[in-house]
Coordinates of C-alpha atoms in Angstrom, one line a residue:
M1 CA -57.7 -44.4 -3.8
F2 CA -60.4 -42.7 -5.5
C3 CA -60.8 -39.0 -5.7
S4 CA -63.9 -37.6 -4.2
N5 CA -64.1 -34.8 -6.9
C6 CA -63.5 -36.7 -10.1
G7 CA -63.7 -40.2 -8.9
K8 CA -60.7 -41.4 -10.7
Q9 CA -58.3 -43.5 -9.1
N10 CA -54.8 -42.6 -7.6
P11 CA -52.0 -44.6 -5.7
D12 CA -52.8 -45.1 -2.0
D13 CA -50.0 -42.9 -0.8
A14 CA -51.0 -40.0 -2.9
K15 CA -51.8 -36.6 -1.0
Y16 CA -53.5 -34.9 -3.9
C17 CA -55.4 -36.2 -7.0
Y18 CA -53.1 -36.8 -10.0
H19 CA -55.8 -35.8 -12.4
C20 CA -57.7 -32.7 -10.8
G21 CA -55.2 -31.7 -8.0
E22 CA -57.8 -31.9 -5.2
K23 CA -56.6 -33.0 -1.8
L24 CA -57.3 -36.7 -1.2
N25 CA -59.4 -38.1 1.8
S26 CA -57.8 -41.0 3.6
V27 CA -61.2 -43.1 3.3
K28 CA -61.9 -44.7 -0.1
P29 CA -65.2 -43.2 -1.5
D30 CA -68.0 -45.3 -2.9
P31 CA -67.5 -46.6 -6.2
V32 CA -69.0 -44.4 -8.8
K33 CA -72.4 -45.9 -10.2
P34 CA -72.5 -45.9 -14.1
E35 CA -74.7 -43.5 -15.4
K36 CA -77.6 -44.1 -17.7
P37 CA -77.0 -43.3 -21.2
K38 CA -78.2 -39.7 -22.4
K39 CA -79.3 -38.4 -25.4
P40 CA -76.6 -36.6 -27.6
K41 CA -76.8 -32.8 -27.1
S42 CA -75.9 -30.3 -29.6
K43 CA -72.5 -29.9 -30.7
M44 CA -72.6 -26.2 -30.6
P45 CA -72.3 -25.8 -26.8
L46 CA -69.2 -28.1 -27.1
V47 CA -67.6 -25.9 -29.5
L48 CA -68.4 -22.7 -27.5
A49 CA -66.9 -24.4 -24.4
A50 CA -63.8 -25.4 -26.3
I51 CA -63.2 -21.8 -27.5
L52 CA -63.8 -20.6 -23.9
I53 CA -61.1 -23.1 -22.5
V54 CA -58.6 -22.0 -25.2
A55 CA -59.4 -18.4 -24.3
V56 CA -58.8 -18.7 -20.8
A57 CA -55.7 -20.8 -21.1
A58 CA -54.3 -18.0 -23.3
A59 CA -55.1 -15.6 -20.6
G60 CA -52.9 -17.5 -18.2
I61 CA -56.0 -18.4 -15.9
Y62 CA -56.3 -21.9 -14.6
F63 CA -58.9 -23.0 -12.5
V64 CA -57.1 -26.2 -11.3
T65 CA -53.3 -26.2 -10.5
S66 CA -51.2 -29.3 -9.5
P67 CA -49.3 -29.3 -6.2
S68 CA -46.1 -29.7 -8.1
R69 CA -46.8 -26.5 -10.0
K70 CA -47.5 -24.7 -6.9
L71 CA -44.3 -25.8 -5.2
A72 CA -42.4 -24.9 -8.2
A73 CA -43.9 -21.5 -8.2
Y74 CA -42.9 -21.2 -4.4
Q75 CA -39.5 -22.3 -5.3
E76 CA -39.2 -19.6 -7.9
T77 CA -40.2 -17.2 -5.4
Y78 CA -37.6 -18.1 -2.9
D79 CA -34.9 -18.2 -5.6
G80 CA -35.6 -14.7 -6.4
L81 CA -35.8 -13.3 -2.7
D82 CA -32.2 -12.1 -2.5
D83 CA -32.4 -9.8 -5.6
R84 CA -36.0 -8.8 -4.7
F85 CA -35.0 -7.6 -1.1
Y86 CA -31.4 -6.5 -1.5
P87 CA -32.1 -3.0 -2.5
Y88 CA -34.3 -2.3 0.7
I89 CA -32.1 -4.0 3.4
I90 CA -30.2 -1.3 5.1
D91 CA -29.2 -2.6 8.5
D92 CA -28.7 -5.8 10.6
S93 CA -32.3 -5.8 11.8
D94 CA -33.6 -5.8 8.2
Q95 CA -31.3 -8.7 7.4
A96 CA -32.4 -10.7 10.6
A97 CA -36.0 -10.3 9.6
F98 CA -35.5 -11.2 6.0
D99 CA -33.4 -14.3 6.9
E100 CA -36.0 -15.5 9.3
D101 CA -38.9 -15.3 6.9
K102 CA -36.9 -16.8 4.0
N103 CA -35.9 -19.6 6.1
V104 CA -39.5 -20.4 7.0
L105 CA -40.3 -20.3 3.3
K106 CA -37.4 -22.8 2.5
E107 CA -38.6 -25.4 5.4
A108 CA -42.2 -25.2 4.1
I109 CA -41.2 -26.0 0.5
A110 CA -38.9 -28.9 1.8
K111 CA -41.9 -30.3 3.7
E112 CA -44.2 -29.8 0.7
D113 CA -46.6 -28.0 2.8
L114 CA -48.6 -25.8 0.6
D115 CA -50.5 -24.0 3.5
A116 CA -47.2 -23.1 5.3
C117 CA -45.7 -22.0 1.9
K118 CA -48.7 -19.5 1.5
Y119 CA -48.2 -18.2 4.9
A120 CA -44.5 -17.7 4.4
S121 CA -45.0 -16.0 1.1
N122 CA -47.4 -13.7 2.8
Q123 CA -45.1 -12.7 5.5
L124 CA -42.4 -11.8 3.1
D125 CA -44.8 -9.8 1.1
Q126 CA -45.6 -7.8 4.3
L127 CA -41.9 -7.6 5.1
E128 CA -41.3 -6.1 1.6
T129 CA -44.1 -3.5 2.1
E130 CA -42.7 -2.5 5.4
L131 CA -38.9 -2.4 4.2
K132 CA -40.0 -0.1 1.2
S133 CA -41.9 2.2 3.4
T134 CA -39.0 2.8 5.7
V135 CA -35.9 2.5 3.4
G136 CA -35.8 6.1 2.7
D137 CA -35.8 7.1 6.3
K138 CA -33.0 4.6 7.1
I139 CA -30.9 6.0 4.2
K140 CA -31.4 9.5 5.6
T141 CA -30.2 8.0 9.0
L142 CA -27.1 6.9 7.3
A143 CA -26.6 10.2 5.7
S144 CA -26.9 12.0 9.1
S145 CA -24.5 9.7 10.7
V146 CA -21.9 10.9 8.0
D147 CA -22.9 14.5 8.5
N148 CA -22.2 14.3 12.2
A149 CA -19.1 12.0 12.1
N150 CA -15.6 13.3 13.6
T151 CA -13.6 14.3 10.5
S152 CA -10.6 15.7 12.4
N153 CA -8.4 12.6 11.6
L154 CA -9.2 12.9 7.7
C155 CA -6.8 13.6 5.0
E156 CA -7.7 16.6 2.7
V157 CA -8.5 14.1 -0.1
E158 CA -10.5 12.0 2.1
I159 CA -12.7 14.9 2.9
N160 CA -13.3 15.8 -0.8
D161 CA -14.0 12.0 -1.4
I162 CA -16.7 12.0 1.1
A163 CA -18.2 15.3 -0.2
Q164 CA -18.5 13.6 -3.6
Y165 CA -20.1 10.5 -2.2
Q166 CA -22.5 12.5 -0.2
E167 CA -23.5 14.3 -3.4
A168 CA -24.0 11.1 -5.2
G169 CA -26.0 9.7 -2.3
E170 CA -28.5 12.4 -2.3
K171 CA -29.0 12.2 -6.2
Y172 CA -29.7 8.4 -6.0
L173 CA -31.9 9.0 -2.9
E174 CA -34.1 11.6 -4.8
K175 CA -34.4 8.7 -7.7
K176 CA -35.4 6.4 -5.0
D177 CA -32.5 4.3 -6.0
Y178 CA -31.7 3.2 -2.5
L179 CA -29.2 0.5 -3.2
N180 CA -26.7 2.8 -4.8
A181 CA -27.7 5.5 -2.2
K182 CA -26.6 3.3 0.6
K183 CA -23.3 2.4 -1.1
Q184 CA -22.3 5.9 -1.2
Y185 CA -23.0 6.4 2.6
V186 CA -21.3 3.2 3.5
E187 CA -18.2 4.0 1.6
C188 CA -18.2 7.4 3.5
Q189 CA -18.5 5.5 6.8
R190 CA -15.7 3.2 5.9
I191 CA -13.3 6.0 5.2
I192 CA -14.3 7.7 8.4
D193 CA -13.9 4.6 10.5
A194 CA -10.5 3.7 8.9
A195 CA -9.3 7.1 9.9
N196 CA -10.7 7.2 13.5
S197 CA -10.5 3.8 14.7
A198 CA -7.5 1.9 15.9
S199 CA -7.6 -0.5 12.9
Q200 CA -6.1 -3.8 12.8
Y201 CA -4.4 -3.1 9.5
G202 CA -2.1 -0.4 8.4
M203 CA -0.2 1.1 5.4
E204 CA 3.0 3.1 5.4
L205 CA 4.5 4.8 2.7
R206 CA 8.1 4.1 3.3
Q207 CA 10.1 5.3 0.3
V208 CA 9.9 7.4 -2.9
D209 CA 12.2 6.6 -5.6
V210 CA 12.7 9.2 -8.5
T211 CA 15.9 8.0 -10.1
N212 CA 13.8 7.5 -13.3
F213 CA 11.8 10.7 -13.0
P214 CA 9.1 11.7 -14.2
S215 CA 8.5 7.7 -13.5
V216 CA 7.9 7.5 -9.7
K217 CA 8.1 4.4 -7.5
L218 CA 6.2 4.5 -4.1
Y219 CA 7.2 1.7 -1.8
L220 CA 4.4 0.6 0.5
S221 CA 4.3 -1.5 3.8
I222 CA 0.9 -3.1 4.3
S223 CA 0.6 -5.1 7.5
D224 CA -1.6 -6.7 10.3
L225 CA -0.7 -4.3 13.0
T226 CA -1.5 -7.0 15.7
S227 CA 0.8 -9.6 14.3
G228 CA 3.3 -7.6 12.3
E229 CA 2.7 -9.8 9.1
S230 CA 2.6 -8.2 5.9
L231 CA -0.6 -8.7 3.9
D232 CA 0.5 -10.7 0.8
Q233 CA -0.8 -11.0 -2.7
L234 CA -3.2 -8.3 -2.5
D235 CA -5.0 -7.6 -6.0
A236 CA -3.4 -4.5 -7.8
S237 CA -7.2 -3.6 -8.9
G238 CA -7.8 -2.4 -5.3
F239 CA -5.0 0.4 -5.5
S240 CA -6.1 3.8 -6.2
L241 CA -3.9 6.8 -6.2
K242 CA -4.3 10.8 -6.0
E243 CA -1.7 13.5 -6.5
K244 CA -1.9 17.1 -5.8
I245 CA 0.7 19.7 -7.2
S246 CA -1.1 22.9 -6.7
A247 CA -3.9 24.0 -4.2
K248 CA -5.8 25.6 -6.9
V249 CA -6.3 22.3 -9.1
G250 CA -6.2 19.9 -6.0
Y251 CA -6.2 16.2 -6.0
K252 CA -6.3 14.4 -9.4
D253 CA -6.7 10.7 -9.9
V254 CA -3.7 9.3 -11.3
K255 CA -3.3 6.0 -13.5
I256 CA -1.0 3.5 -11.6
K257 CA 1.3 1.8 -14.1
S258 CA 2.0 -1.4 -12.1
V259 CA 1.8 -2.9 -8.7
S260 CA 3.9 -5.7 -7.5
Q261 CA 5.6 -7.0 -4.3
M262 CA 9.3 -7.0 -4.1
D263 CA 10.1 -10.4 -3.0
Q264 CA 11.6 -12.4 -5.8
K265 CA 10.8 -9.7 -8.5
E266 CA 12.7 -6.4 -7.5
G267 CA 16.0 -5.6 -6.3
L268 CA 17.0 -4.1 -2.9
N269 CA 20.1 -1.8 -2.5
T270 CA 21.9 -2.2 0.6
A271 CA 24.9 -0.3 2.1
I272 CA 26.8 -2.5 4.3
V273 CA 28.7 -0.3 6.7
A274 CA 31.4 -2.1 8.8
D275 CA 33.2 -0.8 12.0
V276 CA 36.9 -1.7 11.8
S277 CA 38.0 0.6 14.6
A278 CA 40.5 -0.7 17.3
S279 CA 37.6 -1.0 19.9
M280 CA 36.2 -3.8 17.8
G281 CA 39.1 -6.0 18.6
S282 CA 38.2 -9.7 18.3
N283 CA 34.6 -8.9 17.4
L284 CA 35.8 -7.8 13.9
G285 CA 35.9 -11.6 12.9
L286 CA 32.3 -11.9 14.3
A287 CA 31.2 -8.8 12.3
Q288 CA 32.8 -10.3 9.1
T289 CA 31.1 -13.6 9.6
A290 CA 27.8 -11.7 10.2
M291 CA 28.0 -9.7 7.1
S292 CA 29.1 -12.7 4.9
N293 CA 26.0 -14.5 6.1
F294 CA 23.7 -11.6 5.2
V295 CA 25.2 -11.2 1.8
S296 CA 24.3 -15.0 1.2
S297 CA 20.8 -14.2 2.2
M298 CA 20.4 -11.7 -0.6
Q299 CA 18.3 -12.0 -3.8
F300 CA 20.9 -11.5 -6.5
N301 CA 18.8 -13.3 -9.0
V302 CA 16.4 -10.3 -8.9
N303 CA 19.1 -7.6 -9.0
D304 CA 19.7 -7.0 -5.3
N305 CA 22.9 -4.8 -5.0
A306 CA 25.2 -4.2 -2.0
A307 CA 28.1 -1.9 -1.5
L308 CA 30.6 -2.1 1.4
Y309 CA 31.9 0.7 3.6
S310 CA 34.4 0.7 6.4
F311 CA 35.2 3.2 9.1
A312 CA 37.7 3.8 11.8
D313 CA 39.6 7.2 11.8
T314 CA 37.9 7.9 8.2
V315 CA 35.4 6.3 5.8
N316 CA 36.4 4.2 3.0
R317 CA 34.3 2.7 0.2
E318 CA 35.6 -0.7 0.0
Q319 CA 33.4 -1.9 -2.8
F320 CA 31.1 0.0 -5.3
F321 CA 27.3 -1.4 -5.7
T322 CA 27.6 -4.9 -7.3
N323 CA 25.2 -8.1 -7.4
E324 CA 28.5 -10.2 -7.4
E325 CA 28.2 -12.2 -4.2
T326 CA 31.7 -13.4 -4.3
T327 CA 33.1 -9.9 -5.0
L328 CA 31.4 -8.7 -1.8
K329 CA 32.5 -11.6 0.5
N330 CA 36.0 -11.0 -0.9
A331 CA 35.8 -7.3 0.3
I332 CA 34.4 -8.1 3.6
N333 CA 37.1 -10.8 4.3
S334 CA 39.8 -8.2 3.4
L335 CA 38.7 -5.8 6.0
S336 CA 41.6 -4.6 8.2
M337 CA 41.7 -3.0 11.6
G338 CA 42.0 0.9 12.1
N339 CA 42.0 3.2 15.3
M340 CA 39.1 5.6 16.0
T341 CA 35.4 5.2 15.2
A342 CA 33.8 7.6 12.6
L343 CA 30.3 5.8 12.6
Y344 CA 28.1 8.9 12.0
D345 CA 30.4 10.0 9.2
A346 CA 30.1 6.5 7.6
I347 CA 26.3 6.4 7.8
V348 CA 26.1 9.8 6.2
Y349 CA 28.8 8.9 3.5
S350 CA 26.7 5.7 2.7
I351 CA 23.3 7.5 2.5
S352 CA 25.0 10.0 0.0
D353 CA 26.1 7.1 -2.2
I354 CA 23.0 5.0 -2.2
T355 CA 20.7 7.7 -2.9
V356 CA 21.2 7.8 -6.7
E357 CA 20.8 4.0 -7.0
N358 CA 17.5 2.9 -8.7
G359 CA 15.0 1.2 -6.5
A360 CA 14.4 0.6 -2.8
K361 CA 17.5 1.4 -0.3
C362 CA 18.5 0.6 3.2
V363 CA 21.7 1.1 5.3
I364 CA 22.9 -1.9 7.6
A365 CA 25.7 -0.9 10.1
F366 CA 27.9 -3.4 11.9
T367 CA 29.4 -1.8 14.9
D368 CA 30.4 -1.9 18.5
G369 CA 28.7 1.5 19.1
M370 CA 31.6 3.5 20.4
E371 CA 31.5 6.7 18.3
N372 CA 34.5 9.1 19.0
N373 CA 35.7 10.5 15.6
S374 CA 32.8 11.8 13.3
H375 CA 32.6 15.3 12.3
S376 CA 28.7 14.8 11.7
T377 CA 26.2 14.5 14.7
K378 CA 23.6 12.0 15.5
S379 CA 20.8 14.5 14.6
Y380 CA 22.6 15.0 11.1
V381 CA 22.6 11.5 10.5
I382 CA 18.8 11.2 11.3
E383 CA 18.1 14.4 9.2
K384 CA 19.9 13.0 6.2
A385 CA 18.4 9.4 6.4
K386 CA 15.0 11.1 6.6
Q387 CA 15.5 13.6 3.8
Y388 CA 15.9 10.5 1.3
D389 CA 13.7 8.1 3.1
I390 CA 16.4 5.5 3.8
P391 CA 16.0 3.2 7.0
V392 CA 19.1 2.6 8.8
Y393 CA 19.2 -0.9 10.5
I394 CA 22.1 -1.1 13.1
I395 CA 23.4 -4.5 14.4
G396 CA 25.6 -4.1 17.7
I397 CA 28.5 -6.5 17.9
G398 CA 29.7 -7.7 21.4
S399 CA 28.3 -7.4 24.8
G400 CA 29.6 -3.9 25.7
V401 CA 27.5 -1.8 23.1
S402 CA 26.0 1.2 24.3
N403 CA 22.8 1.0 22.2
Y404 CA 20.7 4.2 23.3
D405 CA 22.0 6.5 20.5
L406 CA 22.1 3.4 18.0
T407 CA 18.6 2.7 18.8
D408 CA 17.4 6.4 18.4
I409 CA 19.1 6.5 14.9
A410 CA 17.4 3.2 13.9
E411 CA 13.9 3.9 15.2
Q412 CA 13.8 7.5 13.9
T413 CA 14.7 6.5 10.4
G414 CA 12.3 3.5 9.9
G415 CA 14.9 0.9 10.7
Q416 CA 15.6 -1.2 13.8
Y417 CA 18.5 -1.9 16.3
W418 CA 19.8 -5.5 17.4
N419 CA 22.6 -6.7 19.4
I420 CA 24.0 -10.0 18.8
N421 CA 26.8 -12.0 20.7
N422 CA 26.8 -14.8 18.3
V423 CA 26.3 -15.4 14.6
S424 CA 23.4 -17.8 15.2
S425 CA 21.0 -15.0 16.1
M426 CA 21.6 -13.3 12.5
D427 CA 18.7 -15.6 11.0
Q428 CA 16.2 -13.7 12.8
I429 CA 17.8 -10.3 11.6
Y430 CA 17.8 -11.4 8.1
N431 CA 14.1 -12.3 8.3
E432 CA 13.0 -9.1 10.1
I433 CA 15.1 -6.9 7.5
Y434 CA 13.6 -8.7 4.4
Q435 CA 10.0 -8.8 5.9
A436 CA 10.4 -5.1 6.2
Q437 CA 11.9 -4.5 2.9
K438 CA 11.2 -7.2 0.6
A439 CA 7.5 -7.6 1.4
M440 CA 6.8 -4.1 0.4
Y441 CA 4.5 -3.3 -2.4
V442 CA 5.9 -1.1 -5.5
V443 CA 3.4 1.3 -6.9
Q444 CA 4.8 2.9 -10.1
Y445 CA 3.2 5.9 -11.8
T446 CA 4.1 8.9 -13.8
T447 CA 3.9 12.1 -12.1
Q448 CA 2.3 15.6 -13.3
K449 CA 4.4 18.6 -14.4
E450 CA 7.1 16.4 -15.5
S451 CA 9.7 19.1 -16.2
Q452 CA 9.3 21.0 -12.8
T453 CA 11.3 18.8 -10.2
D454 CA 11.2 21.5 -7.7
L455 CA 7.6 21.5 -7.3
E456 CA 6.0 19.7 -4.2
R457 CA 3.8 16.6 -4.7
E458 CA 1.3 15.4 -2.3
V459 CA 0.3 11.6 -2.9
Y460 CA -2.6 9.9 -1.4
I461 CA -2.7 6.1 -2.0
R462 CA -5.4 3.6 -0.8
F463 CA -6.0 -0.1 -0.9
S464 CA -9.7 -1.2 -0.4
N465 CA -11.5 -4.2 -0.9
D466 CA -14.2 -6.2 1.0
Q467 CA -12.0 -7.0 3.9
Y468 CA -9.5 -4.3 4.1
L469 CA -9.2 -0.3 3.8
V470 CA -5.9 1.1 4.4
R471 CA -4.4 4.2 3.2
A472 CA -1.3 6.3 3.4
E473 CA 0.0 10.1 2.2
K474 CA 3.1 11.6 1.9
T475 CA 4.5 14.8 0.4
Y476 CA 7.9 15.1 -1.5
V477 CA 9.8 17.2 -3.8
P478 CA 11.5 15.1 -6.6
S479 CA 14.6 17.3 -6.5
N480 CA 15.2 16.5 -2.8
Y481 CA 15.7 12.9 -3.8
T482 CA 18.7 13.4 -6.4
I483 CA 22.3 14.1 -5.7
D484 CA 23.0 17.2 -7.6
G485 CA 26.7 17.5 -6.4
F486 CA 26.2 20.4 -4.4
V487 CA 26.7 20.8 -0.6
F488 CA 26.3 24.5 -1.1
H489 CA 24.6 25.2 -4.4
D490 CA 25.2 28.8 -4.1
S491 CA 29.0 28.8 -2.9
D492 CA 29.9 30.8 -6.0
S493 CA 27.5 33.7 -5.0
R494 CA 28.0 34.2 -1.2
Y495 CA 30.3 33.8 1.5
L496 CA 30.0 30.6 3.7
S497 CA 30.5 30.6 7.4
E498 CA 32.4 28.3 9.7
S499 CA 29.3 27.4 11.6
E500 CA 27.7 26.0 8.4
L501 CA 30.8 23.7 8.0
D502 CA 30.2 22.4 11.5
N503 CA 27.0 20.4 10.5
L504 CA 28.7 18.5 7.6
S505 CA 30.4 15.1 7.7
E506 CA 34.1 14.8 6.6
E507 CA 33.1 13.6 3.0
E508 CA 30.6 16.6 2.5
V509 CA 33.4 19.0 3.5
L510 CA 35.6 17.4 0.7
I511 CA 32.6 17.7 -1.7
A512 CA 31.8 21.3 -0.8
L513 CA 35.5 22.2 -1.5
N514 CA 35.9 20.3 -4.8
E515 CA 32.3 21.5 -6.2
L516 CA 34.0 24.9 -6.6
Y517 CA 36.4 23.2 -9.0
A518 CA 33.6 20.9 -10.6
R519 CA 31.3 23.9 -11.2
R520 CA 34.3 25.2 -13.4
N521 CA 34.7 21.9 -15.2
Y522 CA 37.8 20.6 -13.6
K523 CA 38.3 17.1 -14.5
F524 CA 39.2 14.8 -11.5
Q525 CA 42.0 12.2 -12.2
T526 CA 43.1 10.6 -9.0
N527 CA 40.4 10.7 -6.2
Q528 CA 38.1 7.8 -7.0
F529 CA 35.4 9.0 -4.6
L530 CA 35.2 12.5 -6.3
I531 CA 35.2 10.9 -10.0
A532 CA 32.5 8.7 -9.1
H533 CA 30.5 11.3 -7.1
F534 CA 30.6 14.0 -9.7
N535 CA 30.2 11.7 -12.5
K536 CA 26.6 10.9 -11.2
C537 CA 25.7 14.6 -11.5
S538 CA 24.1 15.6 -14.9
W539 CA 25.4 19.0 -14.9
Y540 CA 29.0 18.0 -14.5
N541 CA 31.3 18.1 -17.4
G542 CA 34.9 17.9 -16.5
T543 CA 37.4 18.7 -19.3
E544 CA 40.2 20.8 -17.7
T545 CA 42.9 18.9 -16.1
D546 CA 45.0 22.0 -14.9
Q547 CA 43.8 22.8 -11.4
A548 CA 45.9 26.2 -11.2
K549 CA 44.3 27.2 -14.4
V550 CA 40.7 26.4 -13.1
E551 CA 41.4 28.4 -9.7
K552 CA 42.3 31.5 -11.9
T553 CA 38.7 31.4 -13.1
F554 CA 37.2 31.7 -9.4
N555 CA 35.2 34.9 -8.5
K556 CA 35.8 36.5 -5.0
Y557 CA 33.3 34.3 -3.3
E558 CA 34.7 30.9 -4.7
V559 CA 38.3 32.1 -3.6
A560 CA 37.0 33.2 -0.2
N561 CA 35.2 30.0 0.2
K562 CA 37.9 27.8 -1.0
D563 CA 40.3 29.4 1.7
L564 CA 37.6 28.7 4.3
L565 CA 37.3 25.1 3.5
V566 CA 40.9 24.4 3.4
K567 CA 41.6 26.2 6.6
Y568 CA 38.7 24.2 8.1
E569 CA 40.2 21.1 6.9
K570 CA 43.5 21.8 8.5
K571 CA 41.9 22.9 11.8
H572 CA 40.1 19.7 12.2
Q573 CA 42.6 17.4 10.3
L574 CA 39.9 16.2 7.9
N575 CA 40.8 14.5 4.8
N576 CA 44.4 14.1 5.4
R577 CA 44.9 17.9 5.3
K578 CA 48.1 18.7 7.1

């Protein structure tokens, strides 16, 4: 096929001339007649023409462009569309208009239709002009929606963050940096939506561990609230933490030292509390099997620890915290039957014991639920567990369990209640407890004001990525999470009353009496419970073994309070006092 413009031959199926780029007709033109020889012209015009061609080429001007070059140019335009339009796309309608015009250009390039390419490119140019002219107003609309949003459910730190985002958004808008301005207001809206909507995802700050103060560990549960499943393998870079110690200074960004999930990485401390009262009867064997199975499920390879407590008329620590599976099972199998049921005292005792252990903590009680001999009340058990953020899981053994009070204790402390009639149902219980405890994220940081343990800390922690935004806050006082050995820290400077003692467990009455002696450096020699308890207290320095000598150093308050406590033990037949 010959070109009608230049007369040169091209393949029959060509659409454009390979030589001059002109569109070809389907009809072949007449052969070009040979021209008569002409006289040679002066070389000077040819030289000038060559110079002109070079100059035009250098200026980037071409009179004839091949279709392949034009298509390449449109393809280059298409490839750069996202970067070109992204700063001006503010809402879904912008995105839809852009996607539509972009697809038109894509199809035109695929068909090698230069006219359609030109049309689509013009449409995109018009859209760009329109978006540029309206983007400022759309950003102002975003800003207005943030200004008028409901902020009643926001935390203090979130209100402060939104104010900072708004200030930054205004500055970007003044600079016509629409992309960054948009980001500020979108982040504001995400925080507001997370606070106001019934989000599918949630975060709960379940425990605070200050055993290595000023290094603090926060234990977080992050889950899909619909399914109950934990959100695993979240990137540590998505976590941020703020802490406030004084209203004057406000919240400060705090560097997070580490983030990890507990499972297979960090140990869990478990206080196993076993009912050996007479009412258990044949169910004691069932409980022993259930407890042994639970011990078998523990992750001792990552320093899980457990202690065993039994209760009937009184509470006994059968085994200190250990990571030896065999030792724990031997203690469980050696349990013997008692008489009455001091369940509440046993839970309080185990809470006081587990508080000083390093890491996450929980109490699991196996009982028939027939409480009849505790000095502590149900409300005191709940108060004590909440003070130290320790969840209490209760497993009812047998079919005659009265579960109202047991369920109330479990739910109010962040635990759960189950009733089992046979051991086969324990697998589900293991999984649920481990899902609640071992799926937790551990966020470690160093708190401010390291020497002042009595100062209140307010922490706000957030995880945010493209998919999730969850947050939690908690107020805690480090000194409230440590056992200092004192039931009454001021029993050497004021008179106690009997009504105050009515709130205590049997073990706490024992501690309250003996802290009078411990404060005066009496060295306990036979009672293993008191030896273990006071040895955990940093202030204790037992050196004097003569009890009578220590009593001679008591002041008038200590003498009166000692007499009151001994009298109280006799009255209520506590601690084997006759």
